[in-house]
Amino acid sequence: MHLKLLLLPSFISALTLKLIDTMGYSKDQLLARLKELQIEFSQYEHPVVLTVEAQAKYVGNMGGVLSKNLFLKDKKHRYYVVSALADTEVDLKVLSQRLGLGKGGLRMAPEEALGEILQVPLGCVTPFAVINESARHVSLLLDQGFKTQKCCIFHPLSNNMSIFLNAQGLDKFLKSVGRNPSYIDLEANPPVGKDQPPDLAAFVPSDSPVLSDLPEKAPPSQDSTGKSVGAATNSAAVTAKAVKPSGNAQNVKEKPVDSVRPSIPAADAGKFVEELLDRASALLLSEISEDSIKQHGGQLGDEVANNIKKCLREDLKNLATIFKNTAYTEGFYAGTRYQPKRH
Amino acid sequence: MEKTEDKNQQQEEEQVVNPWEVSAKDGGKIDYDKLIDKFGCQRLDQSFVDRVQRLTSRPPHVFLRRGVFFAHRDFNDILDAYERGDKFYLYTGRGPSSEALHLGHLIPFMFTKYLQDAFKVPLVIQLTDDEKCMWKNLSVEESQRLARENAKDIIACGFDISKTFIFSDFDYVGGAFYKNMVKVAKCVTYNKVVGIFGFTGEDHIGKVSFPPVQAVPSFPSSFPHLFSGKDDLRCLIPCAIDQDPYFRMTRDVAPRIGYHKPALIESLFFPALQGENGKMSASDPNSAIYVTDSAKDIKYKVNKHAFTGGQDSIEKHRQYGANLEVDIPIKYLNFFLEDDAELEHIKKEYGAGRMLTGEVKKRLAEVLTELVERHRRARAAVTEEMVDAFMAVRPLPNMFD
């Protein structure tokens, strides 16, 4: 199976994509991808290792710097991969606070999540796991210490090999899967309080948990009859999903992401119009009272109409601008990922 | 003729105003008349406000009516050209030094949005992440991250994506932009830039070579994807008056390299809650109202920390009235209360002692809460994809519509 995949040209068949989707990328597929992207790296095979210490025995003296990789979970079932130099001190309590999760918000993720979400074996947490569709909502925190190292060591999706590359190579890979690499000082311990917001709050995934997506994956694997039409559509969908940007990836129909659900509709024309009508009628009702009827009599209509225009004009223009910007963004997103017709 | 700024002159003068420091004489108020005189810019008088109203067929922005934007350079040229049918583009920016934006930061953006809507012109917004990386010693990644975060708050001010290009220096410098930077740099001697910005032998060369970066967005050829073939297009820069030195330098250089001088329209400084003498600082969250403050925070800050001109006791207040010159709630209302009639009424009653400080503070808290709420809702609608779209190097075919 691995040998066959190694012989694949850079275009991966639709059937394989479906299998990858359910089984996760293999080490060889990852290595092939790195070569495709012309990322400089070297590799070294060794017996399976489950800890950094064990890994050090085989590759510790080869000039690179070992990494330690943690797969973490918070109380709201959001997942994080923390990838650091082996010597960097990582205090989960501090990290939890810096993320805005409170003091005890971060735990090691359970073993099952490793297989389901990162799709790597035990002892094999690695930033490269984000190549998997299932890991698209996992937040990646990278030690800024990597940037100054000539050579960093990671597992390439399996623990019987280590790969050596520098931070630029890692960045190139991450960008190729739609992630924006961001390095932080993992040892920093800035105060977090009422007036000092958690400095890593941006790293908290704002999407719905991945677990709810997993059951959907089962059906496609059942119809792997290889019908070319069905497979083609599926692969297009999978390819499209795989390049979504990290963190705030969102379904076009959903409301824009943020922990605060906005009261302003996204590019949903129906909701937009309802919001406008609600505001107008609220204002209308407030303008019509016994007093105002007495005051204006027959002219009340004109008076109210003018007031509504005056009060709502700017407000509604702002709503309309947000609607326009959202619709434009959806179009722009689609446009930058559109596949030209094949001739 | 434009007066140039000299470091020695600065040391002799009492107040200091430059992009990195603003302080009044003896802890007093900033003397804006002196500033206009020293910098050599013009006062923006009522005739301008009326003319803007006429040309745009809509009521002038509250900042114009209240003299918040009070000084300019060549704004009349912009209006003359506009009347002839020659459009212009807007250029403003932000130095992303912190994630939290306060109301003072929003002021140039609120005004620029009005200008974009009223005159129907395009806008470029520069995020000087490189500057903050150098001056505040942030990492490159951190300054880039802050730039993106700030971009979201800027977008929330309501700019039209079909007419707005936001860019960060780290992303955009290069190509035609860089060519203009070199052209500008060649025209400014080391001595000159030391004189304008006060650099010393200890300052690193990054700082010394930064000014052209902030200068060249004033030239349309820096944005070939937007203004190709429109080398004649004029530029109007809304900014706070402490940015004037950058653009004095730019205006000096422009004719020498064959470009129009950019026009400027400049604002007062936004006072700290503790008063004109107080400093708004990022380390003191009680010195300003942040866009992330809750209604409760705003009420607390206004009640506990706003410096007022009210008298010590109710009896004295009823007798002497409030000192409107130093009263912060009145100053803030001057910026943010739209209704001219209501503001006049409050000033009159409060100045006469008939209205109490508590009432003024209550009204201010209402106005600010509404503002911050509206901003927060708009901010919630800004996605990463929207930021990407605003910051994409793309044509804007409808930018003058």
Coordinates of C-alpha atoms in Angstrom, one line a residue, chain A residues 39-236:
Chain A
I39 CA 11.2 22.0 1.4
E40 CA 14.7 21.1 2.5
F41 CA 14.6 18.3 5.0
S42 CA 16.4 15.1 5.9
Q43 CA 15.0 11.9 7.4
Y44 CA 16.2 9.1 9.7
E45 CA 14.5 5.9 10.4
H46 CA 14.7 4.2 13.8
P47 CA 12.8 1.8 15.9
V48 CA 9.4 3.0 17.2
V49 CA 9.9 5.6 20.0
L50 CA 7.2 6.8 22.4
T51 CA 9.1 9.6 24.3
V52 CA 11.6 12.4 23.6
E53 CA 14.2 10.6 25.7
A54 CA 13.9 7.5 23.6
Q55 CA 14.0 9.5 20.4
A56 CA 17.1 11.3 21.7
K57 CA 18.9 8.0 21.9
Y58 CA 18.7 7.6 18.1
V59 CA 18.8 11.1 16.7
G60 CA 20.0 13.3 19.6
N61 CA 23.5 13.6 18.3
M62 CA 22.8 14.4 14.7
G63 CA 23.0 18.2 15.1
G64 CA 19.3 18.9 15.2
V65 CA 17.3 20.1 18.2
L66 CA 14.5 17.8 19.5
S67 CA 11.0 19.0 19.9
K68 CA 8.4 18.0 22.4
N69 CA 4.8 18.0 21.3
L70 CA 1.8 18.1 23.4
F71 CA -1.8 17.4 22.4
L72 CA -4.1 19.3 24.7
K73 CA -7.8 19.9 25.1
D74 CA -9.8 22.5 27.0
K75 CA -13.2 22.2 28.8
K76 CA -15.1 23.1 25.7
H77 CA -13.6 20.3 23.6
R78 CA -11.3 22.5 21.7
Y79 CA -7.9 21.0 20.8
Y80 CA -4.4 22.4 20.7
V81 CA -1.0 21.2 19.6
V82 CA 1.9 22.8 21.5
S83 CA 5.2 22.2 19.7
A84 CA 8.3 23.4 21.5
L85 CA 12.0 22.8 21.8
A86 CA 12.6 19.9 24.1
D87 CA 14.3 22.2 26.6
T88 CA 11.5 24.9 26.7
E89 CA 9.6 24.9 29.9
V90 CA 5.9 24.6 29.2
D91 CA 3.6 25.3 32.1
L92 CA 0.1 24.3 31.3
K93 CA -1.4 26.4 34.0
V94 CA 0.3 29.5 32.6
L95 CA -0.6 28.6 29.1
S96 CA -4.2 28.0 30.1
Q97 CA -4.4 31.5 31.5
R98 CA -2.7 33.1 28.6
L99 CA -5.3 31.5 26.3
G100 CA -8.1 33.0 28.5
L101 CA -9.2 29.5 29.7
G102 CA -8.7 30.2 33.4
K103 CA -6.2 28.5 35.6
G104 CA -7.0 24.8 35.1
G105 CA -8.5 25.0 31.6
L106 CA -6.0 22.8 29.7
R107 CA -5.5 19.1 30.0
M108 CA -3.7 16.5 28.0
A109 CA -6.1 15.2 25.4
P110 CA -7.4 11.6 25.7
E111 CA -5.8 8.9 23.6
E112 CA -8.9 8.4 21.4
A113 CA -8.7 12.1 20.3
L114 CA -5.1 11.4 19.1
G115 CA -6.4 8.9 16.7
E116 CA -9.6 10.6 15.7
I117 CA -8.4 14.1 15.4
L118 CA -4.7 14.2 14.7
Q119 CA -4.7 10.7 13.2
V120 CA -1.3 9.8 14.5
P121 CA -0.3 7.0 16.8
L122 CA 0.5 7.4 20.5
G123 CA 3.8 9.2 21.1
C124 CA 3.7 10.8 17.7
V125 CA 2.1 14.2 18.2
T126 CA 3.6 16.5 15.6
P127 CA 2.8 19.8 13.9
F128 CA 2.6 18.0 10.7
A129 CA -0.6 16.3 11.8
V130 CA -2.5 19.4 10.8
I131 CA -2.2 18.2 7.2
N132 CA -5.2 16.0 8.1
E133 CA -8.7 17.3 7.4
S134 CA -9.8 16.1 10.9
A135 CA -7.3 18.5 12.5
R136 CA -8.5 21.6 10.8
H137 CA -9.9 23.1 14.0
V138 CA -6.9 22.3 16.1
S139 CA -5.0 25.3 17.2
L140 CA -1.2 25.2 16.7
L141 CA 1.1 26.9 19.1
L142 CA 4.8 27.0 18.0
D143 CA 7.8 27.8 20.2
Q144 CA 9.6 30.9 18.9
G145 CA 12.8 29.0 19.8
F146 CA 12.4 27.0 16.6
K147 CA 13.1 30.1 14.5
T148 CA 16.7 30.4 15.6
Q149 CA 17.6 26.8 15.2
K150 CA 19.3 25.5 12.1
C151 CA 17.6 22.2 12.4
C152 CA 14.5 21.0 14.3
I153 CA 13.4 17.4 14.7
F154 CA 9.8 16.2 14.4
H155 CA 8.0 12.9 13.7
P156 CA 6.5 12.8 10.2
L157 CA 3.2 11.2 11.3
S158 CA 4.8 8.0 12.5
N159 CA 7.2 7.3 15.3
N160 CA 9.6 5.1 13.4
M161 CA 11.2 8.1 11.7
S162 CA 12.4 11.6 12.5
I163 CA 12.7 14.4 10.1
F164 CA 15.0 17.4 10.3
L165 CA 14.1 20.8 8.9
N166 CA 14.2 24.4 9.9
A167 CA 11.4 26.8 10.8
Q168 CA 11.2 28.2 7.3
G169 CA 10.5 24.7 6.0
L170 CA 7.9 24.2 8.6
D171 CA 6.3 27.5 7.7
K172 CA 6.2 26.6 4.0
F173 CA 4.5 23.4 4.9
L174 CA 2.0 25.1 7.2
K175 CA 1.1 27.7 4.6
S176 CA 0.6 25.0 2.0
V177 CA -2.2 23.6 4.2
G178 CA -3.8 26.9 4.7
R179 CA -2.3 27.7 8.1
N180 CA -0.7 31.0 9.1
P181 CA 2.4 30.0 11.2
S182 CA 2.7 32.0 14.4
Y183 CA 5.5 31.6 16.9
I184 CA 5.2 32.6 20.5
D185 CA 7.3 32.8 23.6
L186 CA 6.1 29.7 25.5
E187 CA 8.0 30.5 28.6
A188 CA 6.6 34.0 29.0
N189 CA 4.3 34.5 32.0
P190 CA 2.6 37.8 31.4
P191 CA 0.0 38.9 34.0
V192 CA -3.6 38.2 33.0
G193 CA -6.3 40.1 34.7
K194 CA -9.2 42.5 34.4
D195 CA -7.2 45.0 32.6
Q196 CA -4.6 42.7 30.9
P197 CA -6.4 40.5 28.4
P198 CA -4.9 37.0 27.9
D199 CA -2.2 37.5 25.3
L200 CA -2.8 34.2 23.5
A201 CA -6.6 34.5 23.2
A202 CA -6.4 34.6 19.5
F203 CA -5.2 31.0 19.5
V204 CA -8.4 29.6 20.9
P205 CA -10.3 27.9 18.1
S206 CA -13.6 29.6 17.5
D207 CA -15.3 26.9 15.5
S208 CA -17.7 24.2 16.7
P209 CA -15.8 21.1 17.9
V210 CA -14.5 18.7 15.3
L211 CA -16.0 15.7 17.1
S212 CA -19.5 16.6 15.8
D213 CA -18.1 16.4 12.2
L214 CA -16.7 12.9 12.6
P215 CA -19.9 10.9 12.2
E216 CA -20.4 12.5 8.7
K217 CA -17.2 11.0 7.5
A218 CA -18.5 7.4 7.8
P219 CA -20.9 7.4 4.8
P220 CA -18.4 8.4 2.1
S221 CA -16.2 5.5 2.9
Q222 CA -19.1 3.1 2.4
D223 CA -19.7 4.0 -1.2
S224 CA -16.1 3.6 -2.3
T225 CA -17.3 1.9 -5.4
G226 CA -15.0 4.1 -7.3
K227 CA -17.7 5.5 -9.6
S228 CA -15.8 8.3 -11.3
V229 CA -18.5 11.0 -11.2
G230 CA -19.2 10.5 -7.5
A231 CA -15.5 10.3 -6.7
A232 CA -14.7 13.5 -8.6
T233 CA -17.3 15.6 -6.8
N234 CA -16.1 14.2 -3.5
S235 CA -12.5 14.9 -4.2
A236 CA -13.3 18.5 -5.2

